[in-house]
Coordinates of C-alpha atoms and ligand atoms in Angstrom, one line a residue:
X18 CA -1.5 -23.7 0.2
X19 CA -1.7 -21.8 -3.0
X20 CA -5.3 -21.6 -4.0
X21 CA -5.8 -21.9 -7.8
X22 CA -9.1 -20.0 -7.8
X23 CA -9.1 -16.6 -9.3
X24 CA -8.8 -13.3 -7.4
X25 CA -12.4 -12.2 -7.8
X26 CA -13.5 -15.5 -6.2
X27 CA -10.8 -15.4 -3.6
X28 CA -11.7 -11.8 -2.6
X29 CA -15.1 -13.2 -1.6
X30 CA -14.5 -16.7 -0.2
X31 CA -10.9 -16.9 1.0
X32 CA -10.7 -17.0 4.8
X33 CA -14.4 -17.2 5.3
X34 CA -14.9 -21.0 5.3
X35 CA -14.0 -21.3 9.0
X36 CA -15.3 -19.6 12.1
X37 CA -19.0 -20.0 11.3
X38 CA -21.4 -19.7 14.3
X39 CA -24.8 -21.2 14.2
X40 CA -24.9 -21.0 10.4
X41 CA -24.0 -17.3 10.2
X42 CA -23.0 -16.6 6.6
X43 CA -20.7 -13.8 7.7
X44 CA -17.6 -13.9 9.8
X45 CA -18.5 -13.0 13.4
X46 CA -16.8 -10.1 15.2
X47 CA -15.4 -11.7 18.3
X48 CA -14.9 -9.0 20.9
X49 CA -13.7 -11.4 23.7
X50 CA -10.2 -10.5 24.9
X51 CA -9.6 -14.0 26.3
X52 CA -10.7 -17.6 25.4
X53 CA -11.3 -19.9 28.3
X54 CA -10.6 -23.6 28.7
X55 CA -12.0 -26.1 31.2
X56 CA -9.5 -28.7 30.2
X57 CA -6.1 -27.5 31.4
X58 CA -4.2 -29.9 29.2
X59 CA -6.0 -28.5 26.2
X60 CA -5.3 -24.9 27.4
X61 CA -1.6 -25.7 27.7
X62 CA -1.5 -27.3 24.2
X63 CA -3.1 -24.2 22.7
X64 CA -0.7 -21.9 24.6
X65 CA 2.2 -23.8 23.2
X66 CA 0.8 -23.8 19.7
X67 CA 0.4 -27.6 19.7
X68 CA -3.4 -27.4 19.3
X69 CA -5.5 -24.9 17.4
X70 CA -7.3 -22.2 19.3
X71 CA -7.1 -18.8 20.8
X72 CA -5.8 -17.6 24.2
X73 CA -5.6 -13.8 24.3
X74 CA -6.6 -11.2 21.7
X75 CA -3.2 -9.6 21.6
X76 CA -1.9 -12.8 20.1
X77 CA -4.8 -14.1 17.9
X78 CA -8.5 -13.5 17.4
X79 CA -10.9 -15.4 15.2
X80 CA -12.1 -12.4 13.2
X81 CA -8.5 -11.2 12.7
X82 CA -7.6 -14.8 11.6
X83 CA -10.1 -14.6 8.7
X84 CA -8.6 -11.3 7.6
X85 CA -5.1 -12.8 7.7
X86 CA -6.2 -15.8 5.7
X87 CA -7.9 -13.7 3.0
X88 CA -4.9 -11.5 2.3
X89 CA -2.5 -14.5 2.6
X90 CA -4.4 -16.4 -0.2
X91 CA -4.7 -13.2 -2.4
X92 CA -1.0 -12.6 -2.2
X93 CA -0.1 -16.3 -2.5
X94 CA 2.1 -16.5 0.6
X95 CA 2.9 -19.2 3.2
X96 CA 1.7 -17.1 6.2
X97 CA 0.2 -13.8 7.1
X98 CA 0.0 -11.5 10.1
X99 CA -2.3 -8.6 10.7
X100 CA -1.5 -5.2 12.4
X101 CA -3.3 -2.2 13.8
X102 CA -2.2 -0.1 10.8
X103 CA 0.1 -0.1 7.8
X104 CA 2.8 1.7 9.9
X105 CA 2.4 -0.9 12.7
X106 CA 3.1 -3.6 10.1
X107 CA 6.1 -1.7 8.6
X108 CA 7.6 -0.7 12.0
X109 CA 7.2 -4.2 13.5
X110 CA 8.7 -5.9 10.4
X111 CA 11.8 -3.7 10.3
X112 CA 12.5 -3.8 14.0
X113 CA 11.9 -7.5 14.3
X114 CA 14.1 -8.4 11.3
X115 CA 17.0 -5.9 11.7
X116 CA 19.9 -5.8 14.2
X117 CA 22.6 -3.2 15.0
X118 CA 25.4 -3.2 12.3
X119 CA 23.0 -4.3 9.6
X120 CA 22.2 -2.4 6.4
X121 CA 19.0 -1.6 4.6
X122 CA 18.8 -0.4 1.0
X123 CA 15.7 1.4 -0.1
X124 CA 14.5 4.4 -2.1
X125 CA 13.8 8.0 -1.3
X126 CA 10.2 7.8 -2.4
X127 CA 8.9 5.4 0.2
X128 CA 5.7 6.3 2.1
X129 CA 6.4 9.3 4.5
X130 CA 6.2 7.3 7.7
X131 CA 8.5 4.6 6.4
X132 CA 11.0 7.1 5.2
X133 CA 11.0 8.6 8.7
X134 CA 11.8 5.2 10.2
X135 CA 14.8 4.9 7.8
X136 CA 16.0 8.5 8.5
X137 CA 15.3 9.0 12.2
X138 CA 14.7 5.8 14.0
X139 CA 16.6 2.8 12.7
X140 CA 19.9 4.8 12.7
X141 CA 19.5 5.3 16.5
X142 CA 19.8 1.5 16.8
X143 CA 22.9 1.3 14.6
X144 CA 21.1 0.2 11.4
X145 CA 22.6 1.8 8.3
X146 CA 19.8 3.0 5.9
X147 CA 20.8 3.8 2.3
X148 CA 18.1 5.6 0.4
X149 CA 18.6 5.6 -3.4
X150 CA 17.2 7.9 -6.1
X151 CA 13.9 6.1 -6.8
X152 CA 13.9 5.3 -10.5
X153 CA 17.7 4.9 -10.8
X154 CA 18.0 1.1 -11.1
X155 CA 21.8 1.2 -11.7
X156 CA 22.3 3.2 -8.5
X157 CA 20.1 0.8 -6.5
X158 CA 22.0 -2.2 -7.9
X159 CA 25.4 -0.6 -7.1
X160 CA 24.3 0.0 -3.5
X161 CA 22.9 -3.6 -3.3
X162 CA 26.2 -5.0 -4.5
X163 CA 28.1 -3.2 -1.6
X164 CA 26.2 -5.7 0.7
X165 CA 22.9 -5.5 2.5
X166 CA 20.6 -7.4 4.9
X167 CA 17.3 -6.1 3.7
X168 CA 16.0 -4.5 0.5
X169 CA 12.8 -2.5 1.0
X170 CA 10.8 -1.4 -2.1
X171 CA 7.5 0.3 -3.1
X172 CA 6.1 0.3 -6.6
X173 CA 4.3 2.3 -7.9
X174 CA 5.6 5.1 -5.6
X175 CA 4.0 8.0 -3.9
X176 CA 3.3 10.6 -5.4
X177 CA 4.8 10.4 -8.8
X178 CA 3.9 6.8 -9.6
X179 CA 7.5 5.7 -10.5
X180 CA 7.8 2.0 -11.3
X181 CA 10.6 -0.2 -9.9
X182 CA 11.6 -3.5 -11.5
X183 CA 10.9 -5.7 -8.5
X184 CA 12.1 -8.9 -10.1
X185 CA 15.4 -7.4 -11.2
X186 CA 16.2 -5.8 -7.9
X187 CA 14.9 -8.7 -5.8
X188 CA 17.2 -11.1 -7.7
X189 CA 20.2 -8.8 -7.2
X190 CA 19.5 -8.5 -3.4
X191 CA 18.8 -12.3 -3.1
X192 CA 22.3 -12.9 -4.5
X193 CA 23.6 -11.0 -1.4
X194 CA 21.5 -13.1 0.9
X195 CA 19.2 -10.2 1.8
X196 CA 15.5 -10.3 2.7
X197 CA 13.3 -8.5 0.2
X198 CA 10.3 -6.6 1.4
X199 CA 7.8 -4.9 -0.9
X200 CA 5.0 -2.4 0.2
X201 CA 2.2 -3.4 -2.2
X202 CA -0.4 -0.9 -0.9
X203 CA -0.7 1.0 -4.2
X204 CA -0.9 -2.0 -6.5
X205 CA -2.9 -4.5 -4.4
X206 CA -2.6 -8.3 -5.2
X207 CA -5.2 -7.7 -8.0
X208 CA -2.6 -5.8 -10.1
X209 CA 0.7 -7.1 -8.9
X210 CA 2.0 -10.0 -6.7
X211 CA 5.5 -9.3 -5.4
X212 CA 5.9 -12.8 -4.0
X213 CA 5.9 -14.1 -7.6
X214 CA 8.6 -11.6 -8.5
X215 CA 11.1 -12.7 -5.9
X216 CA 10.0 -10.8 -2.7
X217 CA 10.1 -12.6 0.6
X218 CA 7.5 -10.4 2.3
X219 CA 4.7 -8.2 1.1
X220 CA 3.4 -5.4 3.3
X221 CA 0.0 -3.6 3.1
X222 CA -1.6 -0.6 4.5
X223 CA -5.0 -2.3 4.5
X224 CA -6.4 1.1 5.4
X225 CA -6.2 2.0 1.7
X226 CA -7.4 -0.3 -1.2
X227 CA -7.9 -3.5 0.8
X228 CA -10.5 -2.0 3.1
X229 CA -11.5 0.5 0.3
X230 CA -14.0 2.5 2.3
X231 CA -11.7 4.9 4.3
X232 CA -13.3 3.7 7.6
X233 CA -10.8 1.3 9.2
X234 CA -7.1 1.4 9.9
X235 CA -5.2 -1.9 9.4
X236 CA -2.0 -3.5 8.1
X237 CA -0.8 -6.8 6.9
X238 CA 2.4 -8.8 6.3
X239 CA 2.4 -11.9 4.0
X240 CA 5.2 -14.2 2.8
X241 CA 7.8 -16.7 4.0
X242 CA 6.4 -18.6 7.1
X243 CA 9.6 -18.3 9.2
X244 CA 10.0 -14.6 8.6
X245 CA 6.3 -13.9 9.3
X246 CA 6.7 -15.9 12.5
X247 CA 9.6 -13.8 13.7
X248 CA 7.7 -10.6 13.0
X249 CA 4.5 -11.9 14.6
X250 CA 6.5 -12.9 17.8
X251 CA 7.5 -9.2 18.1
X252 CA 3.9 -8.0 17.3
X253 CA 2.6 -10.2 20.2
X254 CA 4.6 -8.2 22.6
X255 CA 4.7 -4.7 21.1
X256 CA 0.9 -4.9 21.0
X257 CA 0.3 -3.7 17.5
X258 CA -2.6 -6.1 17.0
X259 CA -5.5 -5.4 14.6
X260 CA -8.8 -4.6 16.4
X261 CA -11.5 -7.2 15.6
X262 CA -14.1 -4.6 14.6
X263 CA -11.6 -3.2 12.1
X264 CA -10.7 -6.7 10.8
X265 CA -14.4 -7.2 10.1
X266 CA -14.7 -3.9 8.2
X267 CA -11.6 -4.7 6.2
X268 CA -12.9 -8.2 5.4
X269 CA -16.2 -6.7 4.1
X270 CA -14.3 -4.2 2.0
X271 CA -12.1 -6.9 0.5
X272 CA -15.0 -8.8 -0.9
X273 CA -15.3 -6.1 -3.6
X274 CA -11.6 -5.7 -4.0
X275 CA -11.4 -7.1 -7.5
X276 CA -14.3 -5.2 -8.9
X277 CA -13.2 -2.0 -7.3
X278 CA -9.6 -2.3 -8.6
X279 CA -10.7 -3.2 -12.1
X280 CA -13.0 -0.1 -12.2
X281 CA -10.3 2.1 -10.7
X282 CA -7.7 0.8 -13.2
X283 CA -9.9 1.5 -16.1
X284 CA -11.0 5.0 -14.9
X285 CA -7.5 6.1 -14.0
X286 CA -6.2 5.2 -17.4
X287 CA -9.0 7.1 -19.1
X288 CA -8.5 10.1 -16.9
X289 CA -4.7 10.0 -17.4
X290 CA -5.2 10.0 -21.2
X291 CA -7.7 12.8 -21.0
X292 CA -5.5 15.0 -18.7
X293 CA -2.5 14.5 -20.9
X294 CA -4.2 16.4 -23.7
X295 CA -5.5 19.2 -21.5
X296 CA -3.8 22.6 -22.0
X297 CA -3.8 23.4 -18.3
X298 CA -1.9 20.3 -17.4
X299 CA 1.9 20.3 -17.8
X300 CA 2.6 16.6 -17.2
X301 CA 0.8 13.4 -16.2
X302 CA 2.5 10.7 -14.1
X303 CA 0.8 7.3 -14.7
X304 CA 2.5 4.1 -15.7
X305 CA -0.4 3.1 -17.9
X306 CA 0.5 5.8 -20.4
X307 CA 2.6 4.3 -23.2
X308 CA 5.3 7.1 -23.0
X309 CA 5.6 6.9 -19.2
X310 CA 9.1 5.9 -18.1
X311 CA 7.7 3.0 -16.0
X312 CA 5.3 1.7 -18.7
X313 CA 7.4 -1.2 -20.0
X314 CA 8.2 -2.6 -16.6
X315 CA 4.6 -2.1 -15.4
X316 CA 3.2 -4.1 -18.3
X317 CA 5.3 -7.0 -17.3
X318 CA 5.0 -6.9 -13.5
X319 CA 1.5 -5.6 -13.0
X320 CA -0.6 -7.9 -15.2
X321 CA -3.8 -6.9 -13.4
X322 CA -3.5 -3.2 -14.4
X323 CA -1.8 0.1 -13.7
X324 CA -3.7 1.1 -10.6
X325 CA -6.0 3.8 -9.5
X326 CA -3.4 6.3 -8.4
X327 CA -2.1 9.0 -10.7
X328 CA -0.7 12.4 -10.4
X329 CA -0.4 15.5 -12.6
X330 CA 1.3 18.8 -12.7
X331 CA -0.6 22.0 -13.3
X332 CA 0.8 25.0 -15.1
X333 CA 1.1 27.7 -12.5
X334 CA 2.6 25.8 -9.6
X335 CA 0.8 25.9 -6.2
X336 CA -1.3 28.9 -7.1
X337 CA -2.9 26.8 -9.8
X338 CA -3.5 23.9 -7.3
X339 CA -5.2 26.4 -4.9
X340 CA -7.6 27.4 -7.7
X341 CA -8.2 23.8 -9.0
X342 CA -8.5 21.5 -5.9
X343 CA -11.2 23.4 -4.1
X344 CA -13.3 23.6 -7.3
X345 CA -13.6 19.8 -7.5
X346 CA -17.0 18.6 -6.5
X347 CA -16.4 14.9 -6.8
X348 CA -13.3 14.5 -4.6
X349 CA -12.4 14.6 -0.9
X350 CA -9.5 16.9 -0.3
X351 CA -7.8 14.7 2.3
X352 CA -4.6 12.8 3.2
X353 CA -5.8 9.4 2.1
X354 CA -6.1 7.2 -0.9
X355 CA -7.6 4.0 -2.2
X356 CA -11.2 4.6 -1.2
X357 CA -14.4 4.2 -3.2
X358 CA -14.6 8.0 -3.3
X359 CA -12.1 10.0 -5.4
X360 CA -9.5 11.7 -3.2
X361 CA -7.1 14.6 -4.1
X362 CA -4.1 15.5 -2.1
X363 CA -1.5 17.9 -3.2
X364 CA 1.9 16.8 -1.8
X365 CA 2.4 20.5 -0.9
X366 CA -0.3 20.1 1.8
X367 CA -0.4 16.4 2.3
X368 CA 2.3 13.8 2.0
X369 CA 5.3 16.1 1.6
X370 CA 4.1 19.2 3.5
X371 CA 7.1 19.2 5.9
X372 CA 9.7 19.5 3.1
X373 CA 11.0 22.7 1.6
X374 CA 10.3 23.5 -2.1
X375 CA 14.0 22.6 -2.8
X376 CA 13.6 19.2 -1.0
X377 CA 10.4 18.5 -3.0
X378 CA 12.2 19.4 -6.2
X379 CA 15.1 17.1 -5.3
X380 CA 12.5 14.3 -5.1
X381 CA 11.1 15.3 -8.5
X382 CA 7.9 16.6 -6.9
X383 CA 6.7 19.8 -8.8
X384 CA 5.0 22.5 -6.7
X385 CA 2.0 22.2 -9.0
X386 CA 1.5 18.5 -8.5
X387 CA -1.9 17.0 -7.6
X388 CA -2.2 13.4 -6.4
X389 CA -5.5 11.8 -7.6
X390 CA -6.8 8.6 -6.1
X391 CA -9.5 7.6 -8.6
X392 CA -12.7 6.4 -6.9
X393 CA -15.4 4.1 -8.4
X394 CA -17.7 7.0 -9.5
X395 CA -18.8 7.0 -13.2
X396 CA -15.7 8.1 -15.0
X397 CA -17.6 10.5 -17.3
X398 CA -18.7 12.4 -14.3
X399 CA -15.1 12.5 -12.9
X400 CA -13.9 13.9 -16.2
X401 CA -16.6 16.6 -16.3
X402 CA -15.7 17.5 -12.7
X403 CA -12.0 17.7 -13.6
X404 CA -12.8 19.8 -16.6
X405 CA -14.8 22.3 -14.6
X406 CA -12.1 22.6 -11.9
X407 CA -9.4 23.0 -14.5
X408 CA -11.4 25.9 -16.0
X409 CA -10.7 27.7 -12.7
X410 CA -7.0 27.7 -13.5
X411 CA -6.3 31.1 -15.2
X412 CA -5.1 30.9 -18.9
X413 CA -2.3 33.2 -18.1
X414 CA -0.7 30.5 -15.8
X415 CA -0.3 28.4 -19.0
X416 CA 1.4 31.3 -20.8
X417 CA 3.9 32.0 -18.0
X418 CA 5.2 28.5 -17.5
Ligands
LIG9 C1 -0.9 4.8 4.0 C2 0.3 4.1 3.6 C3 1.1 3.4 4.6 C4 0.8 3.6 6.1 O1 -0.4 2.9 6.4 P1 -1.3 3.3 7.7 O2 -2.4 2.3 7.6 O3 -1.8 4.8 7.4 O4 -0.5 3.2 8.9 C5 2.2 2.7 4.2 N1 2.5 2.6 2.9 C6 1.8 3.2 1.9 C7 2.2 3.0 0.5 C8 0.7 3.9 2.3 O5 0.0 4.5 1.3

């Protein structure tokens, strides 16, 4: 089950050995909604899961199968399931595994959609959701010790790249018999493999780094076979299936996963170090910096690298961001991340737009924060571009803050 080949090899070959048609070297996109059987006994066996095959595209599809197999092998799990989006994966997982009267412990800094499920939706069904201060391990452990059914983590977090000790918290939750779920979208299996750190399930927004080209929505769940089966049963009826065309685009993107992530890791580290010394920048959030609060944990739990996501605070608050961001030539200003192109998104206009300044402050998000998703451009050009855009931030902003 666990494939000993290395991630760069697996990114290319895993999941691709099956489903060849007439010698095609690439996985076919199977658009058929149904698969027909002349032999009714065979049809029945496939329907019951006693024989291999496909029946109806809301359940399984050959192209989607290949995507599931590739991410399953990369994360090193027993089973995988694909979804129409990252949120479809997260929603389906939480609603399939939780029941009224149960309790979730998570953090305040989860992805915005996830945090809305915890705050607005699960409570309607009698699920108690406890959201802890993100980097406060002692507080999270104290809430775990009170009892829980599911621990839900993300690391590094959005947008301030905080690092949680997955191994430490997973062990604590396992001692209470809880299921441990980790959203690994930011790190990818190239940098960090939560299943090796004690997680039962790993979730991805494949829309981001896995696909890598900002042109297909998708989600994935990988881990314990029985848990994945339970979630997949719910997906088969809630209809959150991944579209075959999107599965193909994600598969194609994933072939370059390792080389993209290696490049983004290296460029982000170089940029974080450069920004740290820039007079217009008040603070850089990146676990690869030696003095970052998450550095020590990240070195241990993310052997592949520190990731392509970083954020930094400009002197002069949102006024500075308004001068800086539009001046960048090598960045999309958009609510996205993890693509080959560099993307900037100030939380003030993107991920945390609906919050008040006070609420953002309570989450440790400064008004002058810029989230930077490092692309695969030449890093020297990215630094020149950052330098030119930072020159648009008036010097007096530095003096007044
Ligand atoms: C984008 C994102 C999601 C949601 O994924 P979609 O594919 O947009 O539904 C979940 N978690 C994280 C960390 C994300 O960045």
